[in-house]
Short mmCIF file of C-alpha atoms in Angstrom, two decimals:
data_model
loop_
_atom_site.label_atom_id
_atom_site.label_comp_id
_atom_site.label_asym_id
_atom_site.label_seq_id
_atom_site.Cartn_x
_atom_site.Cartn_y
_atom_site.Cartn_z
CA UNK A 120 16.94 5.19 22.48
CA UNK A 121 14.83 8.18 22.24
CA UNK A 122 11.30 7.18 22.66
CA UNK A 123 8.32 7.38 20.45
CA UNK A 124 5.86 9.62 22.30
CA UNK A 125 6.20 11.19 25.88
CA UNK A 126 2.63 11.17 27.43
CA UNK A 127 3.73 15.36 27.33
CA UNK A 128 3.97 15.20 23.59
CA UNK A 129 0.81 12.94 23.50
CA UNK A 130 -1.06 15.29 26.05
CA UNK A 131 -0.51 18.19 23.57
CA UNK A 132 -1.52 16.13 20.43
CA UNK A 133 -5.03 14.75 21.28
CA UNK A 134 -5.55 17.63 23.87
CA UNK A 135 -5.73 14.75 26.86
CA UNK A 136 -4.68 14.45 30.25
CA UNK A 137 -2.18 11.71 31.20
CA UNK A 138 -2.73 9.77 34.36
CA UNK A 139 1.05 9.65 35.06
CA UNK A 140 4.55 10.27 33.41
CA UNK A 141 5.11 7.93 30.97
CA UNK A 142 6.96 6.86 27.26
CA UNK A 143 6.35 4.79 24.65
CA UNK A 144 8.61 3.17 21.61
CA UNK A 145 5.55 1.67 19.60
CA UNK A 146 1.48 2.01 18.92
CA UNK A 147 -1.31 -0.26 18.42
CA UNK A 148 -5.03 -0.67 18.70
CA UNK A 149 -5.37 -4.44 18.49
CA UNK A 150 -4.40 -6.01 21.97
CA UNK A 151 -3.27 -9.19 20.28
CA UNK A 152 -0.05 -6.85 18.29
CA UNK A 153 1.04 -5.21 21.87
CA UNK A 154 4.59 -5.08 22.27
CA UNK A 155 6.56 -4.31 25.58
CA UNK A 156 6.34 -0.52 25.49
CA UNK A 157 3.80 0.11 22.93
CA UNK A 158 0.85 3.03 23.23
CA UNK A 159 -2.55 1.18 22.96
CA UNK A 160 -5.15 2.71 21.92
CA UNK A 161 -8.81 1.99 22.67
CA UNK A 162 -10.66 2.17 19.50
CA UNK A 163 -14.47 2.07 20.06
CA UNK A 164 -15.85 0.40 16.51
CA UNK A 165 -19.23 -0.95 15.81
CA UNK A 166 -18.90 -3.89 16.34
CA UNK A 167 -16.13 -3.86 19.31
CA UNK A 168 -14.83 -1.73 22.61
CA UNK A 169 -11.00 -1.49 22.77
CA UNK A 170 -11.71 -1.07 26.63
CA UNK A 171 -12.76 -4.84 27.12
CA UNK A 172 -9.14 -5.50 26.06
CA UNK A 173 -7.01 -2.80 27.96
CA UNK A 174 -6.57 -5.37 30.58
CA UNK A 175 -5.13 -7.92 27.91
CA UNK A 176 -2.71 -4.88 26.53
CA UNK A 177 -1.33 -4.20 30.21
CA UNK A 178 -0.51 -8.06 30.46
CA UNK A 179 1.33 -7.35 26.92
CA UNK A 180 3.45 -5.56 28.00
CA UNK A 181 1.60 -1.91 27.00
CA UNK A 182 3.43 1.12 28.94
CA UNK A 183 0.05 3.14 28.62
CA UNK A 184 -3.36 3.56 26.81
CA UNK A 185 -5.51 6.21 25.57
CA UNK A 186 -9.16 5.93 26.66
CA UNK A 187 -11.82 7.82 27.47
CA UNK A 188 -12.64 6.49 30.58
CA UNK A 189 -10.07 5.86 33.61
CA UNK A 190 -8.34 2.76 33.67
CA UNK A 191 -5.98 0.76 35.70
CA UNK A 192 -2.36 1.26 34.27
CA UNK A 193 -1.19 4.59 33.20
CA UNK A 194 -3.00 6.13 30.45
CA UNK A 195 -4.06 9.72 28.33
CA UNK A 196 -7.83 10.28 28.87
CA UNK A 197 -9.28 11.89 26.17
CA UNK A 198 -13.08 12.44 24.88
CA UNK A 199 -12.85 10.71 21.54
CA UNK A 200 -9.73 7.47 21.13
CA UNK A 201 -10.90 7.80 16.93
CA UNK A 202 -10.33 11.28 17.00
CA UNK A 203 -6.92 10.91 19.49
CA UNK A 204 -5.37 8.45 16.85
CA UNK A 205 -6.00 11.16 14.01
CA UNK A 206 -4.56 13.65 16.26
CA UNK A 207 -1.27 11.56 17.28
CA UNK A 208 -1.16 11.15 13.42
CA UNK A 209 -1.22 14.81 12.65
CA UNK A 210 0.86 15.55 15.03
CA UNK A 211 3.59 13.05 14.21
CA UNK A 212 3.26 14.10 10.34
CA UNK A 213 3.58 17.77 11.74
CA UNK A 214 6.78 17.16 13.97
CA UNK A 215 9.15 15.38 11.05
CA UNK A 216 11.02 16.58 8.40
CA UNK A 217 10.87 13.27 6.19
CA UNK A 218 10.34 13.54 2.54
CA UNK A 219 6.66 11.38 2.20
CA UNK A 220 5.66 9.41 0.11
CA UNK A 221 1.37 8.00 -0.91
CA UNK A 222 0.89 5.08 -2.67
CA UNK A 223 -2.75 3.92 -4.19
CA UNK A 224 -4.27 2.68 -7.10
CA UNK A 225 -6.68 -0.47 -8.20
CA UNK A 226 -3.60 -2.45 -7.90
CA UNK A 227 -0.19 -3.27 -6.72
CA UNK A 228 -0.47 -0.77 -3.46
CA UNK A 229 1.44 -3.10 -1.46
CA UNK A 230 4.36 -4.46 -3.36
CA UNK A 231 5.00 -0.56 -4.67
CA UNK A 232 4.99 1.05 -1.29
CA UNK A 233 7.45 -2.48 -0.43
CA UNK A 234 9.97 -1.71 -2.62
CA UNK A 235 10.36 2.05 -2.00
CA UNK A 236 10.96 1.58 1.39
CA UNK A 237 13.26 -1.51 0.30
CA UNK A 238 15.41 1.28 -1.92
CA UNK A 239 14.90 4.15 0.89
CA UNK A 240 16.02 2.59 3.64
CA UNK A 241 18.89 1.59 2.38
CA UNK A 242 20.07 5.09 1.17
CA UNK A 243 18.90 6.61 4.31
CA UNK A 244 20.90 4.07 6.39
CA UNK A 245 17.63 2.62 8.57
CA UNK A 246 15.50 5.99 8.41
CA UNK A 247 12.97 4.89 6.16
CA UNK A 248 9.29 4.44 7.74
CA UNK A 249 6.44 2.56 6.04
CA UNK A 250 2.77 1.63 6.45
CA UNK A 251 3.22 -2.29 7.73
CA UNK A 252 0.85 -4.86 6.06
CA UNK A 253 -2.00 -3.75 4.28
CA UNK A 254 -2.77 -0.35 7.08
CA UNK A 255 -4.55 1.69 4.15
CA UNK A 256 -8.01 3.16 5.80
CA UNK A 257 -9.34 5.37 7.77
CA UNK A 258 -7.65 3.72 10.85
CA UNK A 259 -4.62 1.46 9.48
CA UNK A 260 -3.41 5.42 7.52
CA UNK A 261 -3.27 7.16 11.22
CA UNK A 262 -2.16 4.64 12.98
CA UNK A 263 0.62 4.00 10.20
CA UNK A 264 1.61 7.82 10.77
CA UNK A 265 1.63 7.78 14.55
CA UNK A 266 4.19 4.85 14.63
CA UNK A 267 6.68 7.08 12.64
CA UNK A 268 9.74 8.13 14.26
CA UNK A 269 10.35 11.97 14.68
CA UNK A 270 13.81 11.68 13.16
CA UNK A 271 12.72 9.40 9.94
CA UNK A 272 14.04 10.75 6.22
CA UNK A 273 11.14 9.07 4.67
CA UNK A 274 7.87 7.73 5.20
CA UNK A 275 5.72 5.50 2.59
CA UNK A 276 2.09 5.23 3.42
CA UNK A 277 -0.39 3.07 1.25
CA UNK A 278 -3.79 4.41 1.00
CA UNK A 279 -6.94 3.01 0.08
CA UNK A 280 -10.48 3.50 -0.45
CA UNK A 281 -13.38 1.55 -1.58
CA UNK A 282 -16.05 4.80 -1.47
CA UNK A 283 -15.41 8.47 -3.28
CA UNK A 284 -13.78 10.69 -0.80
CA UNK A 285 -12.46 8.36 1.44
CA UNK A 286 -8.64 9.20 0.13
CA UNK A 287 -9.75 12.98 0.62
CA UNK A 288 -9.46 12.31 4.31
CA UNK A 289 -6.63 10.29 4.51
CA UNK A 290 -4.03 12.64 2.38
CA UNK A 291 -4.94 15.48 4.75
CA UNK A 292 -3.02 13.42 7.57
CA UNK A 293 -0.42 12.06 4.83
CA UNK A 294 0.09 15.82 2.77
CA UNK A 295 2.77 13.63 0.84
CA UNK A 296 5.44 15.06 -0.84
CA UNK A 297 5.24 12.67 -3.79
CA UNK A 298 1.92 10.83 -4.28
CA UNK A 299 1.43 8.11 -6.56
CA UNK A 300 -1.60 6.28 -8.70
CA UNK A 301 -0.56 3.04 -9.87
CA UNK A 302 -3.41 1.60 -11.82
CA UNK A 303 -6.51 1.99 -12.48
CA UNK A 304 -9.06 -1.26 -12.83
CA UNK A 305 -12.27 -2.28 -11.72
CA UNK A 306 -11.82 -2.99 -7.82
CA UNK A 307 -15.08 -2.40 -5.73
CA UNK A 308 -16.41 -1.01 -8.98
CA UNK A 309 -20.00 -2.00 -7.55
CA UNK A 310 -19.77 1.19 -5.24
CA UNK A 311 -19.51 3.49 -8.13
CA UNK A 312 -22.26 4.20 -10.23
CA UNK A 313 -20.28 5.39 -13.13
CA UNK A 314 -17.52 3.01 -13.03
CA UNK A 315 -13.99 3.29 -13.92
CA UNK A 316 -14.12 7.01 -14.28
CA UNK A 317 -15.81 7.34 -10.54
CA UNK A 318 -12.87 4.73 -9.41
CA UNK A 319 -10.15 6.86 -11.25
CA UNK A 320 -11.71 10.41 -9.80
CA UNK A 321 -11.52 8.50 -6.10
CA UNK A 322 -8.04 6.97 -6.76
CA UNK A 323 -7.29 10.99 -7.67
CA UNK A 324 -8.31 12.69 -4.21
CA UNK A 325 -4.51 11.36 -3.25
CA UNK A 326 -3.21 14.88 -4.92
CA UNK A 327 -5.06 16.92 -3.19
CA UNK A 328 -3.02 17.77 -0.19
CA UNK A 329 0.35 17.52 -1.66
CA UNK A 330 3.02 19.58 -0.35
CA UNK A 331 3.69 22.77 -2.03
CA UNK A 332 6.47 21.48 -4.25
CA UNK A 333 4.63 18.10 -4.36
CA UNK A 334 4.63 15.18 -7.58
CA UNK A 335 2.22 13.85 -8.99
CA UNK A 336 3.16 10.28 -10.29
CA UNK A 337 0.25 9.02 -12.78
CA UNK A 338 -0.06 5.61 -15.11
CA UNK A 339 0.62 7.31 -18.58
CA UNK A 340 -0.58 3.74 -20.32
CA UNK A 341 -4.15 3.98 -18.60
CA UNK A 342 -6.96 4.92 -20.43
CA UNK A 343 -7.68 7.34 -17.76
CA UNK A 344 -4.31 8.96 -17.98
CA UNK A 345 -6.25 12.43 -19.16
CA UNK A 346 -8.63 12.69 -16.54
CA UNK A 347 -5.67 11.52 -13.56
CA UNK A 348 -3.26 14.38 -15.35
CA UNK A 349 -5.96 17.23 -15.41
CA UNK A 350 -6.53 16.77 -11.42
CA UNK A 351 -3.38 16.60 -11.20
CA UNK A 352 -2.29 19.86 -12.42
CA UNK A 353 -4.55 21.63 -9.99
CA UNK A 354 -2.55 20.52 -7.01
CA UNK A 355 0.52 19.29 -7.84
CA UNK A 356 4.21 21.17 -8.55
CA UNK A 357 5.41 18.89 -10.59
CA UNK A 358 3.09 16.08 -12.61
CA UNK A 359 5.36 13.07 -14.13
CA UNK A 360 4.12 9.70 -16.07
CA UNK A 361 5.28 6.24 -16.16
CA UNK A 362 4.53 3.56 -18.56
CA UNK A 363 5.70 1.90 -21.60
CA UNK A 364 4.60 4.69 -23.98
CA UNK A 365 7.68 7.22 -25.66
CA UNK A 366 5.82 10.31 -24.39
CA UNK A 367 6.11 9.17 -20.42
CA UNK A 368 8.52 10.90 -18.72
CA UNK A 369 9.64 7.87 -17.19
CA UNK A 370 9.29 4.64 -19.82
CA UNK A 371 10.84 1.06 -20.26
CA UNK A 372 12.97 1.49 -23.49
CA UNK A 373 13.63 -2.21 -23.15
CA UNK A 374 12.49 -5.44 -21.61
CA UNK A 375 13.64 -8.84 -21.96
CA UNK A 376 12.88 -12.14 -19.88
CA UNK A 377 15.70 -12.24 -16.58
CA UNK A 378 17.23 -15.97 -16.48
CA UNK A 379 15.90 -17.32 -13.15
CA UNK A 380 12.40 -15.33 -13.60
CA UNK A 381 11.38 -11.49 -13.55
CA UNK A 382 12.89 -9.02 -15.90
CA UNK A 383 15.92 -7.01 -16.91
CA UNK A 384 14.57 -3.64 -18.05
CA UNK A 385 15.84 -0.65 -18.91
CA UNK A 386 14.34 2.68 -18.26
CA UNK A 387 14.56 6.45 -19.27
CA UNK A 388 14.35 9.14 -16.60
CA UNK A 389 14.44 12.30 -18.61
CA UNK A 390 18.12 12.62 -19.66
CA UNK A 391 18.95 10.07 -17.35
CA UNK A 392 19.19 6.18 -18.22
CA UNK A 393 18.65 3.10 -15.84
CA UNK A 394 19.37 -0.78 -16.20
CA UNK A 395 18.22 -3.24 -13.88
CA UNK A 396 16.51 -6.07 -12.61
CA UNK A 397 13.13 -6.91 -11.18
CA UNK A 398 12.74 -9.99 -9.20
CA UNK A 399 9.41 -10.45 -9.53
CA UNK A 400 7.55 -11.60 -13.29
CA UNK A 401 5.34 -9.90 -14.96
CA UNK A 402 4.63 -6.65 -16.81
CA UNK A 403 2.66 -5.22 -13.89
CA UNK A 404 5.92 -5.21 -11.50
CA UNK A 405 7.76 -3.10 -14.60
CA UNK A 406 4.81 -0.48 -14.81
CA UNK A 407 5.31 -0.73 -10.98
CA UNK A 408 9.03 0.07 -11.35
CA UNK A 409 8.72 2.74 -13.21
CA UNK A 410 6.36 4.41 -10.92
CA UNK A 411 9.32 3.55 -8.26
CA UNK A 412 11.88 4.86 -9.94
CA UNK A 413 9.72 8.44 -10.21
CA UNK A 414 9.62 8.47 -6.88
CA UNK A 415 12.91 7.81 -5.82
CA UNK A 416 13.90 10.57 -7.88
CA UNK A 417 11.00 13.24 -7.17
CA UNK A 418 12.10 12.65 -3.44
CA UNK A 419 15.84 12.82 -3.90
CA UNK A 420 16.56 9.44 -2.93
CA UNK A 421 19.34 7.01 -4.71
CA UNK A 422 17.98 5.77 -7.99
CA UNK A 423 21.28 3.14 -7.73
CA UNK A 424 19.75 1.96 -4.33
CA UNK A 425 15.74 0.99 -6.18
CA UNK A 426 17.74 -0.71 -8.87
CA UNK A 427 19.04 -3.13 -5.89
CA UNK A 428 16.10 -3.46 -4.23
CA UNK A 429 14.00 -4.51 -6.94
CA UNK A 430 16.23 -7.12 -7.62
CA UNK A 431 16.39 -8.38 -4.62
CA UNK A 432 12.53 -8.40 -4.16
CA UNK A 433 10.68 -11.86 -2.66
CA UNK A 434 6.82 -12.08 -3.60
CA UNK A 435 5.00 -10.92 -0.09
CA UNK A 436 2.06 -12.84 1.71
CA UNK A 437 -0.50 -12.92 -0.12
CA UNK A 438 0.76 -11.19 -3.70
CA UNK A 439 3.11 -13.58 -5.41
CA UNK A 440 4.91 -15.26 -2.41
CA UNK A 441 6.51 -18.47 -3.38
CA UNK A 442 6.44 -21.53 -1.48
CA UNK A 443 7.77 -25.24 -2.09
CA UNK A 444 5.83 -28.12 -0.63
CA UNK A 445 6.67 -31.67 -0.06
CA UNK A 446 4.37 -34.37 -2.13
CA UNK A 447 3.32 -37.68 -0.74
CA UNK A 448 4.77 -39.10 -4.05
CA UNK A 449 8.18 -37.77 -2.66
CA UNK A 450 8.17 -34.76 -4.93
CA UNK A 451 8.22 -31.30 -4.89
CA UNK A 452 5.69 -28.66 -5.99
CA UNK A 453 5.52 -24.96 -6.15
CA UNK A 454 2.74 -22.88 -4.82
CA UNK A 455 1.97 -19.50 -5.78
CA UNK A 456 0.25 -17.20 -3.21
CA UNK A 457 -2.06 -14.54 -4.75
CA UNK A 458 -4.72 -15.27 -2.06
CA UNK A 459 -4.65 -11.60 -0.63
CA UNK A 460 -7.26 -10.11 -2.59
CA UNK A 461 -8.68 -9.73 -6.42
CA UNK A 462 -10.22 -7.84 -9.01
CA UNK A 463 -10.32 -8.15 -12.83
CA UNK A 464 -6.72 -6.38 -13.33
CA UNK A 465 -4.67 -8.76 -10.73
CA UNK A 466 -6.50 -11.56 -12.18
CA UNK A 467 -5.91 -11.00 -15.53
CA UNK A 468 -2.18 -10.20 -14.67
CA UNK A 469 -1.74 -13.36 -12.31
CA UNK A 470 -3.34 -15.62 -14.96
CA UNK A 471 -0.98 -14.70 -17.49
CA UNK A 472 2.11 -14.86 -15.17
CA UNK A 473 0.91 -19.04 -14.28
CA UNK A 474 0.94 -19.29 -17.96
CA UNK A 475 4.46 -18.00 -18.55
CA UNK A 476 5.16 -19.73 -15.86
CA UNK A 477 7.95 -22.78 -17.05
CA UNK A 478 6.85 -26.35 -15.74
CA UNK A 479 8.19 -29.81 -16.33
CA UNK A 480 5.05 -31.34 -14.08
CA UNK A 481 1.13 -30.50 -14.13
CA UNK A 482 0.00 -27.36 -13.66
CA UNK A 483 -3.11 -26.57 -10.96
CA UNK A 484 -5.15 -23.61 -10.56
CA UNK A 485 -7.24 -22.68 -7.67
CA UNK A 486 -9.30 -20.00 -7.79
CA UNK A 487 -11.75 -17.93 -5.31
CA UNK A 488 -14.16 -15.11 -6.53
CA UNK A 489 -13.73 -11.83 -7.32
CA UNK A 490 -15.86 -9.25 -4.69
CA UNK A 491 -16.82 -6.12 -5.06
CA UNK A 492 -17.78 -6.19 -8.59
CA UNK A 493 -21.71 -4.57 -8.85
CA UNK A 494 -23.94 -6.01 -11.90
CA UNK A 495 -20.97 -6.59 -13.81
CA UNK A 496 -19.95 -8.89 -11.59
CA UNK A 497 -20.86 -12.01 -13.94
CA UNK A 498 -19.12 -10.69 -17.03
CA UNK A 499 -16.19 -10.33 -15.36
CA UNK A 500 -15.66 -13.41 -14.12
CA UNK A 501 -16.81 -14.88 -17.35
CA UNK A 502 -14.35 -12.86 -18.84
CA UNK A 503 -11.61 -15.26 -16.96
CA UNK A 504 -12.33 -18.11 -19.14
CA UNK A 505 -10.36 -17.39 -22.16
CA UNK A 506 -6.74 -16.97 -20.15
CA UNK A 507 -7.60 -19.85 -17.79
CA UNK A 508 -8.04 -22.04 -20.93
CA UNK A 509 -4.96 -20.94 -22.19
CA UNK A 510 -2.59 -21.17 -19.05
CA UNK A 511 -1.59 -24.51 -19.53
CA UNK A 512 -3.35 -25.72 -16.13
CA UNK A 513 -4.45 -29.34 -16.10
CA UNK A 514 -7.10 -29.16 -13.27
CA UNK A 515 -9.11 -26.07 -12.54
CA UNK A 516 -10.75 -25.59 -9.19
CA UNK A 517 -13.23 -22.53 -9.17
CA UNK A 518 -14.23 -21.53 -5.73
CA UNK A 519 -17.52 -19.76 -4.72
CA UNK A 520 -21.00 -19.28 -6.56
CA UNK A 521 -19.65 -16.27 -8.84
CA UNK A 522 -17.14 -18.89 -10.33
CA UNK A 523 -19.62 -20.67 -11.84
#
């Protein structure tokens, strides 16, 4: 197997100086992930010292670290580990020839940037690479690009930001090829004084590196679908839209209720036509699938391929996973994890799945507040009331002093 990173190729990247000859099949900067082989590096944070735990990575198995002070072990020393990690990054994005791909938006980052690499991988035959867990900032981005093998046909990288100008930083190490904005909705809204439109020019800084034949893929159905388009155009090649309007270029024609759950929907890609089915319920995961289906095709992957995989789609931790739990009384009940994050959008769009959701037994909601959310924080979570009376739930249990 050819390895990751040769402490050569690393030398060159972050401009350090290895101890000793080394290679490495994997990176990390949290001793706890280590693998045999892996790179660690030694992030100095605020409120932690990666080299209080290089010890810990060595017993892990770790074939070498990159510090900036000597070590026992093998390792790169370098004057900066924050600025090494955006250098491996750069470097790694520099050395492939993978078509890449950027996901962000208010919502449904995760399960998107899932599902492409679901429908990549399996037209590139195990060369697909893609941001693991929820690696979308200033750290989880590099460290996502550094683990990407040289020889990878495509690479899907979520990317988030809770500030203005925080994606600016992070699409100058992804420069994707296709970059997509899901939705736009009031997440961390308290950190921008002018609201949604401050949110949707942040969400926006994804374009601005794209490649010089580079998409943009924007939410045709969101009210901000002028302002997303006209930024846009300044950097992108080729701009395309998704949504449920005629005049997106990519649009559900048709959706109907699938039998066990989800939907079957089909789709118009320019001249081109596209049933299928989505595993997952919900209108959210069609606007998603649309968005999926522009990318797969703006990257030259198999469109016949992301018809399969979002069919065969499970909910992930955190966002819709399903799980079936034994009762006392002998029965059986379903639980429904959303408990990754919230915000007035994924609310909304959860509470309205529960209430769709078919149930011969007693429906339960538990729910946690919503963060982020400035002085409007009260009237949005007031605004909850009206779909949580209607969902058919026969005990409510509201969570934290913003619930109330």
């Amino acid at each position: 197997m050819t390895a990751l990173w040769t402490s050569t190729a690393i030398e060159a990247a972050t401009s350090g100086k290895a101890s000793v000859d080394f290679e490495a099949n994997g990176v990390a900067f949290d001793s706890r992930e280590i693998g045999s082989g892996d790179l660690f590096i030694a992030l100095k944070g605020e409120n932690s010292d990666g080299h209080l735990h290089v010890d810990q990575a060595f017993s892990s198995g770790a074939a070498a670290a990159i510090v900036s002070q000597p070590v026992d072990g093998p390792y790169i020393l370098v004057s900066d580990t924050v600025q090494a990690l955006d250098a491996l990054a750069k470097a790694s994005r520099a050395r492939t020839g993978a078509k890449i791909i950027g996901v962000t938006g208010s919502v449904g980052k995760t399960g998107t940037k899932e599902a492409l690499y679901s429908a990549l991988d399996r037209c590139s035959f195990g060369k697909t690479h893609r941001s693991v867990k929820s690696y979308n900032n200033h750290v989880g981005v590099p460290l996502s690009l550094s683990r990407m093998p040289a020889d990878s046909q495509y690479g899907i990288f979520e990317m988030g930001m809770n500030h203005a100008h925080e994606l600016s930083a992070l699409t100058r190490l992804v420069r994707p090829d296709a970059a997509i904005v899901t939705a736009i909705a009031p997440a961390h809204i308290g950190n921008f004084p002018n609201g949604e439109v401050g949110i949707a020019d942040a969400k926006a800084e994804i374009f601005e590196q794209l490649a010089p034949d580079g998409t943009a893929i924007i939410p045709h159905d969101s009210p901000h679908y002028s302002r997303l388009r006209k930024k846009a155009e300044r950097h992108a090649a080729h701009v395309v839209s998704f949504g449920f309007d005629k005049e997106a270029d990519v649009r559900a024609v048709d959706v109907v209720a699938a039998p066990r759950g989800g939907s079957l929907v089909t789709a118009k890609l320019g001249d081109h036509s596209l049933c299928f089915t989505i595993a997952e319920a919900g209108q959210h995961w069609v606007s998603n699938s649309l968005a999926i289906l522009a990318a797969v095709q703006a990257v030259g992957g198999d469109l016949a391929s992301a018809g399969l995989a979002l069919a065969e789609m499970s909910g992930i931790d955190g966002r819709g996973r399903r799980h079936v739990i034994s009762l006392k009384s002998g029965g059986k009940a379903a639980v429904i994890d959303e408990s990754y994050n919230a915000n007035p959008a994924s609310m909304k769009a959860t509470l309205q799945h529960f209430t769709n959701e078919a149930c011969t037994g007693k429906k339960l909601l538990i729910l946690g507040a919503m963060g982020e959310l400035g002085e409007q924080s009260a009237d949005y979570h007031a605004a909850l009331a009206d779909d949580i009376l209607v969902s058919g739930a026969s005990a409510v249990i509201l969570v934290g002093d913003d619930m109330a």
